[in-house]
Every structure is written in structure tokens, then in C-alpha cells.
Tab-separated table of C-alpha atoms in Angstrom:
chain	number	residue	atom	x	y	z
A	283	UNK	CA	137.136	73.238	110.531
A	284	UNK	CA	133.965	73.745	109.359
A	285	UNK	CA	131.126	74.840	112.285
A	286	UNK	CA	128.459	71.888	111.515
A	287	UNK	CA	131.499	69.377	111.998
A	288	UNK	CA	132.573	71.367	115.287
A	289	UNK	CA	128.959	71.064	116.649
A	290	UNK	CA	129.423	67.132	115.613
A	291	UNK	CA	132.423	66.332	117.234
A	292	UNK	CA	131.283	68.028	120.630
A	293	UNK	CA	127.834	66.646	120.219
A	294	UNK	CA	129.688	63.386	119.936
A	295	UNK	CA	132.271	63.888	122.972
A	296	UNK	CA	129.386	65.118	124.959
A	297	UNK	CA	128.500	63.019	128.031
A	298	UNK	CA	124.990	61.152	128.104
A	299	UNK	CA	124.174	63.860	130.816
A	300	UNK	CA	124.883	66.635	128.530
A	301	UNK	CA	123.510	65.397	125.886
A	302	UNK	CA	119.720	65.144	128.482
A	303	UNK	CA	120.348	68.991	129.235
A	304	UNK	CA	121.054	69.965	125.589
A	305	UNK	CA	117.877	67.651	124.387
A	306	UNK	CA	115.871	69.836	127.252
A	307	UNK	CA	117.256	73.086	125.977
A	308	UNK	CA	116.382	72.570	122.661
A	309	UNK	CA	112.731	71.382	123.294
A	310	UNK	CA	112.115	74.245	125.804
A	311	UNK	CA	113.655	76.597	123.168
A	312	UNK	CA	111.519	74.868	120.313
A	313	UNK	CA	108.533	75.294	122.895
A	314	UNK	CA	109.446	78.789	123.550
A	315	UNK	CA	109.584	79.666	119.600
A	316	UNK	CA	106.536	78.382	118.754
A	317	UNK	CA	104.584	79.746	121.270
A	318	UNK	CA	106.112	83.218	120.125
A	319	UNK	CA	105.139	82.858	116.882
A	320	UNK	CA	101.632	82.474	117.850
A	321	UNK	CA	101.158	85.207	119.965
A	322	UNK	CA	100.580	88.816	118.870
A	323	UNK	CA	102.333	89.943	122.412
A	324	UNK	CA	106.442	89.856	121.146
A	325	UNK	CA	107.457	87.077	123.710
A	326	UNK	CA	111.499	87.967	123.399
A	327	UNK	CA	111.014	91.537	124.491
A	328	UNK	CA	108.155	90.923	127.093
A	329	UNK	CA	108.590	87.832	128.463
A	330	UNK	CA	106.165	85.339	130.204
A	331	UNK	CA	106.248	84.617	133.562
A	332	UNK	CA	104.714	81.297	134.379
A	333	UNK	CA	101.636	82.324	136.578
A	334	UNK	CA	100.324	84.672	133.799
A	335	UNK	CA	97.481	83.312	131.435
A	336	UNK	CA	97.913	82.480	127.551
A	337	UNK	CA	95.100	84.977	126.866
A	338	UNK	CA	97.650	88.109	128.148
A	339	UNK	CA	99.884	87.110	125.083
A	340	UNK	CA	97.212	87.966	122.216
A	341	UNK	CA	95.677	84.667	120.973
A	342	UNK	CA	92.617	84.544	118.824
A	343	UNK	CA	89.670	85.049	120.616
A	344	UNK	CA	87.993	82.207	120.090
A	345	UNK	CA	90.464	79.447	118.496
A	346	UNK	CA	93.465	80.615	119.746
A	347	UNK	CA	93.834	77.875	123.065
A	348	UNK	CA	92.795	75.402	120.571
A	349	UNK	CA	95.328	76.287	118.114
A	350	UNK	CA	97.609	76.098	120.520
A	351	UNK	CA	96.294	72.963	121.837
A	352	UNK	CA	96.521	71.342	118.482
A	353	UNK	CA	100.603	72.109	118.080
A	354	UNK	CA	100.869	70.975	121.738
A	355	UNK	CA	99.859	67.705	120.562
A	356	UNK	CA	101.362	67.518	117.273
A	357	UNK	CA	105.219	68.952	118.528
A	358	UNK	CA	105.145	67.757	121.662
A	359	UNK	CA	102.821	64.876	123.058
A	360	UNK	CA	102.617	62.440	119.853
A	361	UNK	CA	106.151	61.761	119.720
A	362	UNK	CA	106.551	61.281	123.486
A	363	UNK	CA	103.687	58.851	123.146
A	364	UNK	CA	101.227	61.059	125.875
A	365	UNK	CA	97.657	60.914	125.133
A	366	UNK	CA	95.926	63.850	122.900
A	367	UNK	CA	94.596	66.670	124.896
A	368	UNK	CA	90.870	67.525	124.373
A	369	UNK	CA	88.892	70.904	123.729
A	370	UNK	CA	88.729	72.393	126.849
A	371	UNK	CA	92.288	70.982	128.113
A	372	UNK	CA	93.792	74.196	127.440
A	373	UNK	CA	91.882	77.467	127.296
A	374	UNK	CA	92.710	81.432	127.441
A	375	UNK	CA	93.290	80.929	131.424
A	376	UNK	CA	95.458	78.590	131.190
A	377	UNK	CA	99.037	79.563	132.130
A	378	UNK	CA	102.162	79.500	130.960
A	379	UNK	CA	103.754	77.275	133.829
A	380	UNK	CA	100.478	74.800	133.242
A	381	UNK	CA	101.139	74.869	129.318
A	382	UNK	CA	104.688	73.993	129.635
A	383	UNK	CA	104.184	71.227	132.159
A	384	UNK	CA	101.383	69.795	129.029
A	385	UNK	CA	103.912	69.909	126.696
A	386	UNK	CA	106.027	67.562	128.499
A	387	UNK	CA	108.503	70.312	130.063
A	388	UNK	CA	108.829	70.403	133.301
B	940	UNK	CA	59.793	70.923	145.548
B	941	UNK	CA	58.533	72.293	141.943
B	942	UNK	CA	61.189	71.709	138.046
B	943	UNK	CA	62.424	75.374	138.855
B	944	UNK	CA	63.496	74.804	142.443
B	945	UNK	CA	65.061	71.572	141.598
B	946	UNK	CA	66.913	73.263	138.536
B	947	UNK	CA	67.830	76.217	140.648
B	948	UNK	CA	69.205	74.236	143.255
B	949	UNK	CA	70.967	71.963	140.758
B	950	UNK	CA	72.230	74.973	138.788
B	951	UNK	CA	74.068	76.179	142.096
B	952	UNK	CA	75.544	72.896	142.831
B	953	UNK	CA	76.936	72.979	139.276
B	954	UNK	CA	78.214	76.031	139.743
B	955	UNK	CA	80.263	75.159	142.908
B	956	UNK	CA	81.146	71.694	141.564
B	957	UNK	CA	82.167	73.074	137.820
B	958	UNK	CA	85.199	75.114	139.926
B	959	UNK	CA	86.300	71.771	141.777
B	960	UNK	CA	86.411	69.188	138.652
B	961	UNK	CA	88.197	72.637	136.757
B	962	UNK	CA	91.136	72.568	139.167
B	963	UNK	CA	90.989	68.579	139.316
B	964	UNK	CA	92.218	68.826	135.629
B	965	UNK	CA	91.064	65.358	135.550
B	966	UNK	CA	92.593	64.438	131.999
B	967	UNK	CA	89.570	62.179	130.956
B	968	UNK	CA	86.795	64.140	131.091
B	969	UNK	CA	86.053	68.023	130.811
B	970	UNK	CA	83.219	70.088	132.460
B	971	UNK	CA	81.551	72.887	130.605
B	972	UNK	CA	78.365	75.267	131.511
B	973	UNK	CA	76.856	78.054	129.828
B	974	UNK	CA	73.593	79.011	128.470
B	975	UNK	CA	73.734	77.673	124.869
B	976	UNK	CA	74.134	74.566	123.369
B	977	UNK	CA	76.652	75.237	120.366
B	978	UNK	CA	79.249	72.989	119.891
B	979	UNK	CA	81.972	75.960	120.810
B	980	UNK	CA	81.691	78.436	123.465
B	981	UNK	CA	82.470	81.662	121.909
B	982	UNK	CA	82.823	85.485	122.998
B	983	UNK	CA	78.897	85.938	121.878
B	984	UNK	CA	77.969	82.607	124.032
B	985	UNK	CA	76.063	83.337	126.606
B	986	UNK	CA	76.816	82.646	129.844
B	987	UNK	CA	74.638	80.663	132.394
B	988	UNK	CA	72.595	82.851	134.383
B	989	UNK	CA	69.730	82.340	136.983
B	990	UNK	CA	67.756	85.415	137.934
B	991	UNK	CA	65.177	86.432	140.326
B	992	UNK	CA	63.381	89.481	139.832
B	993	UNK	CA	61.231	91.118	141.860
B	994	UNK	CA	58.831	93.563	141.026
B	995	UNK	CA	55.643	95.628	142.053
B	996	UNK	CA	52.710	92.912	143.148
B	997	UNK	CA	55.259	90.431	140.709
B	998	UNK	CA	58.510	88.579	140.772
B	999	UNK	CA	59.796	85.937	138.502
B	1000	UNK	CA	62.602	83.366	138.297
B	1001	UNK	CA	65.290	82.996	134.711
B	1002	UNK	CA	67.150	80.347	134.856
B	1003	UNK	CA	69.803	79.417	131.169
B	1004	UNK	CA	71.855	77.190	131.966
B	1005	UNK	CA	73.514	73.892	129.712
B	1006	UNK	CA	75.865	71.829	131.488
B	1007	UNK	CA	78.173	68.941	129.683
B	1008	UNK	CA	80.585	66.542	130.628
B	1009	UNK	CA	83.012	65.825	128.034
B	1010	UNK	CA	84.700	61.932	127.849
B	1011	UNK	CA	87.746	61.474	125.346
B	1012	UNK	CA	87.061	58.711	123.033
B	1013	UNK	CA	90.731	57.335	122.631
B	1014	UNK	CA	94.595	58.925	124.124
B	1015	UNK	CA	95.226	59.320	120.338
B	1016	UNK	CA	92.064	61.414	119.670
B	1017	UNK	CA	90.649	64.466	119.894
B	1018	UNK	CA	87.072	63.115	119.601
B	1019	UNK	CA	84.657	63.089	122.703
B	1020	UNK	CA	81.530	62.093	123.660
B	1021	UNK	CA	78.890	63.923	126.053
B	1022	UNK	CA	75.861	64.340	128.023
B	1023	UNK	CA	74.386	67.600	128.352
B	1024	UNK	CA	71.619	68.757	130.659
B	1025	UNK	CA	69.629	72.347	129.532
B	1026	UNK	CA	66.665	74.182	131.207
B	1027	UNK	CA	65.453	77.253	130.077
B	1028	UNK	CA	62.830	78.412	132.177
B	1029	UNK	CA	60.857	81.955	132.683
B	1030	UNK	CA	57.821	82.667	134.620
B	1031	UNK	CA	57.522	86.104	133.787
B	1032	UNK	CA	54.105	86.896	132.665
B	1033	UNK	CA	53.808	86.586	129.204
B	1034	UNK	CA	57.316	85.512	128.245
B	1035	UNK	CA	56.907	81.979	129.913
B	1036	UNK	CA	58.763	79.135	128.879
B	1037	UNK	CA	59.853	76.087	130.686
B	1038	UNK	CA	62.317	73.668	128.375
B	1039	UNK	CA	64.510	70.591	129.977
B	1040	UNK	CA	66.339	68.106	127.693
B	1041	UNK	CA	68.674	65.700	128.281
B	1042	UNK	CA	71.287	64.919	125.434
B	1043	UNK	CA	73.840	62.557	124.514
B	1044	UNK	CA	76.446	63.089	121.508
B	1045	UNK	CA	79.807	63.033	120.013
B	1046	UNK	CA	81.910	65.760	119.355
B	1047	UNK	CA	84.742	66.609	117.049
B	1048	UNK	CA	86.433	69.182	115.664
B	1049	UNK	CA	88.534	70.149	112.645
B	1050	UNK	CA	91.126	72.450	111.637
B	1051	UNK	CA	94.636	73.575	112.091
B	1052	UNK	CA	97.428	75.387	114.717
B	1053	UNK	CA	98.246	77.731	112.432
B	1054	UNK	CA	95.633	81.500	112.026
B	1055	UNK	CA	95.562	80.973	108.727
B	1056	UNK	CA	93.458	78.368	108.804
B	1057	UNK	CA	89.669	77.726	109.633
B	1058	UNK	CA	88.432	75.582	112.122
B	1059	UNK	CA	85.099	74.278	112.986
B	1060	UNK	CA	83.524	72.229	116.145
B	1061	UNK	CA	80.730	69.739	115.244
B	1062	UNK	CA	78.050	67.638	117.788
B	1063	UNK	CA	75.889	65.256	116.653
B	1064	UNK	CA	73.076	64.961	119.300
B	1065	UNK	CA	70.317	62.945	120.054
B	1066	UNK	CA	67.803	64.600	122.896
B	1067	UNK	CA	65.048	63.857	125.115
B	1068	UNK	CA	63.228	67.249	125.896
B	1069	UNK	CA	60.431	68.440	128.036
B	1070	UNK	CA	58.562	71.723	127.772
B	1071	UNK	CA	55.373	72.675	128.928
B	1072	UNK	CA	53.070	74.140	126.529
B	1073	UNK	CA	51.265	77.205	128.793
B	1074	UNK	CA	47.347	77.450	128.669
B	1075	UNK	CA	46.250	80.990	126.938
B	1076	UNK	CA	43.411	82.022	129.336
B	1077	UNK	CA	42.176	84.479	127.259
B	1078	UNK	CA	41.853	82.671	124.186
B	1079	UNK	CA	38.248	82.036	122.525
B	1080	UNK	CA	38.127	78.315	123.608
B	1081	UNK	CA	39.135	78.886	126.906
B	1082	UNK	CA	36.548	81.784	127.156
B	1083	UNK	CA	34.155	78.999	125.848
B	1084	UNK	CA	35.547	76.154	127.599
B	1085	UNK	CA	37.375	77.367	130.818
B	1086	UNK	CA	37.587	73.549	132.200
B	1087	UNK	CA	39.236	71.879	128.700
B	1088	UNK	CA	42.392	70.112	129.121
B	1089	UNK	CA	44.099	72.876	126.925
B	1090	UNK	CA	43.035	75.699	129.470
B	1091	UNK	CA	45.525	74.082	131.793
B	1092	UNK	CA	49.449	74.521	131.582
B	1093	UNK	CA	50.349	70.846	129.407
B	1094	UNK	CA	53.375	69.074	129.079
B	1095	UNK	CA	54.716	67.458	125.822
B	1096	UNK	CA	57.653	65.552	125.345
B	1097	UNK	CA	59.752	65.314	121.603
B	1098	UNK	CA	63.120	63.523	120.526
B	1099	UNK	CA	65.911	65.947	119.014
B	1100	UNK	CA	68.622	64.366	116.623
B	1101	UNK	CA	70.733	67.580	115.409
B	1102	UNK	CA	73.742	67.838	113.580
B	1103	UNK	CA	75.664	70.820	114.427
B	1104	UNK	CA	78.865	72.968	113.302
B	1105	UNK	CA	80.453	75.843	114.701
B	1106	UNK	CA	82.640	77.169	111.679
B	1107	UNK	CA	85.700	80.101	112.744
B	1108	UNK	CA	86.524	81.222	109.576
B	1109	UNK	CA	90.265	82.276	109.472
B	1110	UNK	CA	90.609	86.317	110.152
B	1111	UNK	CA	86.976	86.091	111.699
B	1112	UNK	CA	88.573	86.790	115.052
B	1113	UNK	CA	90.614	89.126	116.487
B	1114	UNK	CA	93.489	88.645	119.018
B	1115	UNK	CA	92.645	88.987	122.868
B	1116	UNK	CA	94.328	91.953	124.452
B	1117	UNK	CA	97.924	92.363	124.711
B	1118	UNK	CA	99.057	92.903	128.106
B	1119	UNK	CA	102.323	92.521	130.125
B	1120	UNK	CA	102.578	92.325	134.304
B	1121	UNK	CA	103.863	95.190	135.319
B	1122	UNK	CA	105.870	96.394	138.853
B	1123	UNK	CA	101.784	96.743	140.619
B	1124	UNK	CA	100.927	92.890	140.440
B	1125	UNK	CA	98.662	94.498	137.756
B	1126	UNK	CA	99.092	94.546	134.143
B	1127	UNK	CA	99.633	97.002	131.371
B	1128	UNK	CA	98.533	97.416	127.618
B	1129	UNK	CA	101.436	96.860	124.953
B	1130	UNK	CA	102.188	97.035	121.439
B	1131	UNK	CA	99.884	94.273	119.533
B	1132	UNK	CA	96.357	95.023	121.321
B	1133	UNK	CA	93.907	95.189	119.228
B	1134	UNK	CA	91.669	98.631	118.862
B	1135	UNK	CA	88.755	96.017	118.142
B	1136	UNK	CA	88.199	93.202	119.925
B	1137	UNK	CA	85.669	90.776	117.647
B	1138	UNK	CA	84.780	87.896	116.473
B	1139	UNK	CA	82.144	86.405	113.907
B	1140	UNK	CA	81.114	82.704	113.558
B	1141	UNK	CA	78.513	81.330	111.878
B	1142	UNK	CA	76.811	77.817	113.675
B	1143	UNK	CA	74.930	75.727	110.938
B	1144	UNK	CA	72.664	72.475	112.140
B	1145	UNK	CA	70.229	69.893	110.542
B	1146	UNK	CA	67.615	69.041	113.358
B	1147	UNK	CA	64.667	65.860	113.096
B	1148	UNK	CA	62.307	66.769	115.824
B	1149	UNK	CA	59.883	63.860	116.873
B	1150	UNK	CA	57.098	64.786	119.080
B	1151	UNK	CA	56.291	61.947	121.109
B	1152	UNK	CA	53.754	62.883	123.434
B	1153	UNK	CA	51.644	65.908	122.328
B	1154	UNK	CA	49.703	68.821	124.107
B	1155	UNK	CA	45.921	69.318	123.486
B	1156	UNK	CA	45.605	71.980	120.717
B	1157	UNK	CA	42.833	74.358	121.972
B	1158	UNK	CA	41.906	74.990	118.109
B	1159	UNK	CA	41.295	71.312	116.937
B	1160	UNK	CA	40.829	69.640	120.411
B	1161	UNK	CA	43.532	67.020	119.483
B	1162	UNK	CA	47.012	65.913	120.362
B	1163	UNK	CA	49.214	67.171	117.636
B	1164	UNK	CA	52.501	64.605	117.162
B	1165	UNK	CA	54.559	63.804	114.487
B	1166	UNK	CA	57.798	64.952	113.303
B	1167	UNK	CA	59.379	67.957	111.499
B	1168	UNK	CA	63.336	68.297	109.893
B	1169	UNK	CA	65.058	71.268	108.906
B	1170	UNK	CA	67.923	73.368	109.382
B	1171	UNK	CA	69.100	76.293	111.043
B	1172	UNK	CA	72.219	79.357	110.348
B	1173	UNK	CA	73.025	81.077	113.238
B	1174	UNK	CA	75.319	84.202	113.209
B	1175	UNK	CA	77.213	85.373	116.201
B	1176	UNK	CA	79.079	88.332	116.528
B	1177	UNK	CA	80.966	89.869	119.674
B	1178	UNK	CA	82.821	93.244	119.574
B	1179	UNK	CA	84.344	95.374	122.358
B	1180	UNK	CA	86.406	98.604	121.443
B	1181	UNK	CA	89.862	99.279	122.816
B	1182	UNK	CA	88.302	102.375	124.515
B	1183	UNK	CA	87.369	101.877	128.303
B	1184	UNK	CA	89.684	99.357	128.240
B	1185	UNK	CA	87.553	96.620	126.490
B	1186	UNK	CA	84.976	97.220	129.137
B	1187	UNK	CA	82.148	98.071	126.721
B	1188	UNK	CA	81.111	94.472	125.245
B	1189	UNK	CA	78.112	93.858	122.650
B	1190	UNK	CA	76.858	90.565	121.736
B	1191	UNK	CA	74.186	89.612	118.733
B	1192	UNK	CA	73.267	86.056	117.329
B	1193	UNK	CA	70.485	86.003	114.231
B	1194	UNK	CA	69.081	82.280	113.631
B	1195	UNK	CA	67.155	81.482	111.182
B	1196	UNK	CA	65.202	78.298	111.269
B	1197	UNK	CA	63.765	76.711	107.912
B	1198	UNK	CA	61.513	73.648	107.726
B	1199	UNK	CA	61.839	71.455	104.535
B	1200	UNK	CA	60.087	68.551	106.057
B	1201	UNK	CA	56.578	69.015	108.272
B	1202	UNK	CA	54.113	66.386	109.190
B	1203	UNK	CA	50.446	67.291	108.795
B	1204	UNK	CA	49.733	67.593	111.755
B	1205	UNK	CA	52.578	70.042	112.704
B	1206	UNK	CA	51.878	72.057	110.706
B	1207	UNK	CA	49.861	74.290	112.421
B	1208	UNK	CA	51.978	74.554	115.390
B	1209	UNK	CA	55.659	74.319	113.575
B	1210	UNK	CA	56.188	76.909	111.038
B	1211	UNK	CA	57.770	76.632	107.905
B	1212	UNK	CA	60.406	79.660	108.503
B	1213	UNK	CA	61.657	81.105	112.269
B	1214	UNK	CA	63.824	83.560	113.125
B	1215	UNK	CA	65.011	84.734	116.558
B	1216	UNK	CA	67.478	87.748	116.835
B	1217	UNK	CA	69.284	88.422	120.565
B	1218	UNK	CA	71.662	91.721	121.008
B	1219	UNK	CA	73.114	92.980	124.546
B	1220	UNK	CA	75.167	95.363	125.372
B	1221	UNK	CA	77.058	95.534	128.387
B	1222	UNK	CA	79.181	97.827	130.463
B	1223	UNK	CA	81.686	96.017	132.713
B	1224	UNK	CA	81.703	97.906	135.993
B	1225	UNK	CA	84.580	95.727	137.588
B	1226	UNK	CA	87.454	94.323	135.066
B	1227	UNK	CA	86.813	93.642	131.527
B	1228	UNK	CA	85.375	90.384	131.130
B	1229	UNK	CA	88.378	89.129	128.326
B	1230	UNK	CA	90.908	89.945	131.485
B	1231	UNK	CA	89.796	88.450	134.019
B	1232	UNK	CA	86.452	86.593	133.865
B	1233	UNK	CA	86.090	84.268	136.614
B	1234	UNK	CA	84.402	85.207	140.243
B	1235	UNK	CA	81.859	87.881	140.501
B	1236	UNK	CA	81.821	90.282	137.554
B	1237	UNK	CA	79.459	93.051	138.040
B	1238	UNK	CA	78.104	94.770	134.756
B	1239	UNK	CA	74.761	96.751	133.669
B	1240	UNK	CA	73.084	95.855	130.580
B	1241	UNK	CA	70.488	96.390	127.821
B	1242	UNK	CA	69.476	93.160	125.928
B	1243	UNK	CA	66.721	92.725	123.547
B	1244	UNK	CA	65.543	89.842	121.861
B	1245	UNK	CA	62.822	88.988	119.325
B	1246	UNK	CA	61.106	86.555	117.248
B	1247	UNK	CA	60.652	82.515	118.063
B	1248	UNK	CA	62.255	79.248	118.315
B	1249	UNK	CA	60.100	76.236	117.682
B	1250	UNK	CA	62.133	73.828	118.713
B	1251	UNK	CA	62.761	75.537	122.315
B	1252	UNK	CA	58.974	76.114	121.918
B	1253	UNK	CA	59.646	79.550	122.693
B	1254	UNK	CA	56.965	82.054	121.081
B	1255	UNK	CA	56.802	84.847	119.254
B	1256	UNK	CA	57.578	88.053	121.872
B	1257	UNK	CA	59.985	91.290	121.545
B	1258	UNK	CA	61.757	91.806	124.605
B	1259	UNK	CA	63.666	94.918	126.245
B	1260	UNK	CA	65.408	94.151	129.384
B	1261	UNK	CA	67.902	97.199	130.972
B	1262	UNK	CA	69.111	95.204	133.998
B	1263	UNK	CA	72.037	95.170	136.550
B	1264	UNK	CA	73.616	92.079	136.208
B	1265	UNK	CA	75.859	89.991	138.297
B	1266	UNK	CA	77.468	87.019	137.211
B	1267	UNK	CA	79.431	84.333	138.587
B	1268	UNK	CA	82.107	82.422	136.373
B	1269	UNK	CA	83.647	79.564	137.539
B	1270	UNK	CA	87.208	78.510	136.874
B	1271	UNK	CA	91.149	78.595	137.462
């Protein structure tokens, strides 16, 4: 059996429950990719922890919380319907813990 | 109670109440302060600082400060609109200058998520401004005339409308530091820091200044109103080598300031062409600013500046300040 149709039929059998945790995983992973690939710092082999700041993981200097601002609200908040964030709603201090809980991931 | 000790007292209330609406995180509306009045703050901004020095038979007071409240327009915009309240004010002998304006604007900015692409941060402002135009003892008509209105420190009052970008050109910028937490609490360097840290914007504005209520001119014995328009380029650059761990930090802005539109009467006082050139370099004695900059950061410093700013009504002076310097930054 081909692996697409595999993921399918579990997908399908998959409880509603499952299919919450899998929808999380997948949006924290998305998050998590993102994120990685706008940061110099390699996120995989040093990790964040969630009280450090966004400025540890090499952002531009002066653009980089509003680049990452701007994806936030584009990936994230538009299509669960939660308001835009503003300049100055995420900047160099803020942390990873805070930035997740913006996205919409608790 | 005099302008300076109200804007010194207000200046410390600001500072204590920008660090409780920060940790509010009050969605709606965002709190900003620092000594320009650019539509970004960048690593060459400066930040607010209020200053008392004290000297041989002389002390003085230097207060920079801009404060702004930010209010989101829509939940499906980025656009906001502000007030902002600025005072520049010296007393130092022959570098005086006393500026307040009040502004109101909207803000908005363009650009994308991705590096490779620019982005830029525009106000459009209108301002009500007050500076006082200081008497020049020493001048002929005051020699002549020492009673005359203009041999007295005068206030005058103009409007400001001023379009304003703040353009980040993409590759104009480095990458902050790279750093990891390590077993300490602290943090360490890894691969990806930058042996550079720096970053290069250019600010461009068109400006309509109305004076509305004019100072005596000591030459012509009149009140000199009217309006001027024009434009200004400002260049900012910040740079801090990897060496002392970032801690060396140098900051320069050029502006240029060209008049295509002068009344008559301003002419005298409002020149066609204006440039004012600011450098400092700094030593960070604590941590690098980049890693952590809020609190107390101790630093010493050499700044110079030089030429004038006619809107600001600052003059023409050359200044060399080496100076110990102690900020405070508010924030998370």
C-alpha cells in the first residue's frame, strides 16, 4: 500500500481527539520551522528554551522582530481570525514562550 | 516650577510608567520613548537621556527625550495612529536650546517576513512646537539697545506637517549575536555571530513648517513668520565589532536639510541648505547593550556633533563631549 494512502486511512480512523493533538503538532512543528529558518542561530542543534529572547537566535538587527512579526500574522493569526499585531508587539526581547503564546500556541 | 523641571519630572514618570504599560502588553496600544523622532527605532537611535552636569562656577541640565503612544487602527491592520510628546532642552552656555512639540500622526509600514526583502516605516505628522529663540547679549543691537524685546530670551511657536520614511534596505543589517544559554544561567557565543554587528538606513522626509507666532529679529526689529517646505536625507549607521564582545558600539547620523520653498521673510533666519552630523562612540562597561539592554547600563563615551537644524532651531555649534554615561532602559 502506498504511504500517502496509509497516512489517509489512519488520518481517517483517527479519533476527533487525535486528530486536535496531530493539528497541534503540526502547527507547533510549522511554528518551529519557520522560526528556524529565520534565525542565523541553527535552532535543531541549539535549541530554544522559552524564557530566552528572539534576539539570542540571530535576527536582523533592526527588522528582524518585525519580520517575524509579519509571518506571525500571516501563518498564524489571519487564519485563526486574531487581530494583526502592531510594530512594537514583538521586539528582540521578546521570548520564545511569549512568541509562541502570539502565534496562537499555547 | 520652570518647562525643564516640569519635563524632567515628566521624563521620570515616563520612564517608570513606560516599564508598567511594557509588561501590561496591552494589545491596543504600544508605548515607545527615545530621543528621536524617526518613524523606526534603530541601533543608531538614540536613546532618551536627561543629564545634569555640574561643573566649576557652572552646571547645566540635557534633557532628549520623545515619547509616543501607538493606537491600532483596525484588528486586521497593521496601521496606527499616535501622539508624540518631544523636548529637547540644553542650558549649557552657548549650546542652548529649548524645543517642545506636540504631534499627532499615522503610521505604517511596508515590506516583507522574508531578509530578502526591504522594508520601510513611514509617519505622517502634523506638530505644534515651541522653542525659545535665546537673546545674543553680545550682539551689536543689544550693545545698542540692551532693553529691546530681542535682548530678552523669546518664544515662537510654528506648525510641522512632515512626511517621513525609514527605508531598511535588504542586506543593510546584520544579524544580532548568536548566543546559546549555557550550564552558568549565562550565555555563550556560537556558530552564526556575526564579526560585525551593523546596520545602515537611510530616513527621507518632506516637512511644511508654518511659523505662527514669531520672535523679534534683533537685525530688522520685526516679527519674522511665514512658512518654509523642504526635505531632508538622513543616514544612520551603527557598527560594533565582534571583539570585546560587541561592547565597543559607534553610532553616526548625517542629515541634510534642503529648502525648495522659503517665504520672504524667512529667509534670513531659514537657510536654503542645513546639515547636522552626530557620531559617538561608546564603550559598554557592564554587558553589551545588543544582550541585554534594559536596567542600568553603564558606558563611557565620546560624542561629537556639528552643524544646525532649523527646524529644531538648533544653531550652528561643533561639539566634543567625553562623558561617563549612565542610562536607564526600560522594558521586559
Amino acid at each position: 500500500m502506498p504511504t500517502s494512502k496509509i497516512v489517509r486511512t489512519s488520518i481517517e480512523a483517527a479519533s476527533p481527539r487525535t486528530i486536535k493533538v496531530l493539528a497541534v503538532m503540526t502547527t507547533e512543528a510549522l511554528f518551529f520551522a519557520g522560526l528556524n529558518a529565520r534565525t542565523a542561530r541553527d535552532l535543531v542543534k541549539y535549541p530554544p528554551i522559552d524564557s530566552e529572547p528572539i534576539r539570542n537566535m540571530g535576527i536582523p538587527l533592526s527588522t528582524g522582530a518585525d519580520r517575524i512579526r509579519i509571518w506571525i500574522n500571516n501563518d498564524f493569526r489571519v487564519p485563526a481570525k486574531m487581530k494583526k499585531l502592531v510594530s512594537g508587539e514583538v521586539t528582540p526581547k521578546t521570548t520564545y514562550s511569549a512568541l509562541k503564546t502570539l502565534a496562537g500556541i499555547k | 516650577m520652570t518647562n525643564r523641571h516640569l519635563v524632567s519630572a515628566v521624563f521620570c514618570a515616563l520612564l517608570t510608567g513606560g516599564v508598567a504599560l511594557a509588561q501590561e502588553n496591552d494589545p491596543w496600544s504600544r508605548f515607545q520613548l527615545n530621543a528621536d523622532e524617526i518613524p523606526k527605532q534603530t541601533p543608531w537611535t538614540e536613546a532618551a537621556s536627561l543629564s545634569f552636569v555640574s561643573g566649576e562656577g557652572e552646571s547645566s541640565t540635557d534633557i532628549d527625550i520623545a515619547a509616543r503612544y501607538d493606537w491600532q487602527i483596525a484588528r486586521d491592520e497593521t496601521s496606527t495612529v499616535f501622539v508624540r510628546g518631544v523636548a529637547h532642552v540644553n542650558d549649557r552656555a552657548k549650546s542652548e536650546e529649548e524645543v517642545y512639540k506636540l504631534s499627532a500622526g499615522y503610521h505604517f509600514e511596508f515590506g516583507g517576513a522574508s531578509p530578502a526583502q526591504s522594508f520601510g516605516y513611514s509617519d505622517l505628522t502634523l506638530s505644534y512646537q515651541q522653542n525659545t529663540v535665546f537673546a545674543d547679549l553680545t550682539s551689536d543691537p543689544c550693545v545698542q539697545s540692551p532693553g529691546a524685546v530681542f535682548c530678552r530670551d523669546q518664544e515662537e511657536t510654528r506648525v510641522i506637517g512632515a512626511f517621513a520614511t525609514a527605508f531598511i534596505p535588504s542586506g543593510w543589517e546584520s544579524a544580532t549575536p548568536v548566543l546559546y544559554p549555557d550550564s552558568d544561567g549565562g550565555y555563550t557565543f556560537v556558530e552564526g555571530s556575526p564579526d560585525l554587528l551593523f546596520s545602515v538606513s537611510p530616513v527621507v522626509s518632506v516637512f511644511y513648517d508654518e511659523v505662527l507666532d514669531a520672535a523679534t529679529d534683533p537685525g530688522t526689529g520685526l516679527k519674522i513668520d511665514g512658512s518654509a517646505a523642504g526635505t531632508t536625507l538622513t543616514l544612520g549607521a551603527y557598527l560594533s565589532p565582534r571583539v570585546l564582545d560587541y561592547r565597543v558600539e559607534f553610532k553616526a547620523s548625517f542629515k541634510q536639510m534642503v529648502a525648495f520653498s522659503r517665504d520672504a521673510s524667512r529667509k534670513p533666519g531659514f537657510p536654503a541648505n542645513a546639515d547636522l552630523f552626530t557620531a559617538s562612540l561608546d564603550y559598554n562597561l557592564g554587558k553589551p547593550s545588543l544582550l541585554d539592554d534594559t536596567g542600568w547600563r553603564p558606558a563611557i563615551g565620546l560624542s561629537y556633533s556639528s552643524g544646525r537644524d532649523p527646524l529644531t532651531g538648533r544653531k550652528e555649534k561643533e561639539e566634543t563631549v567625553l562623558a561617563f554615561k549612565l542610562t536607564h532602559k526600560a522594558g521586559k
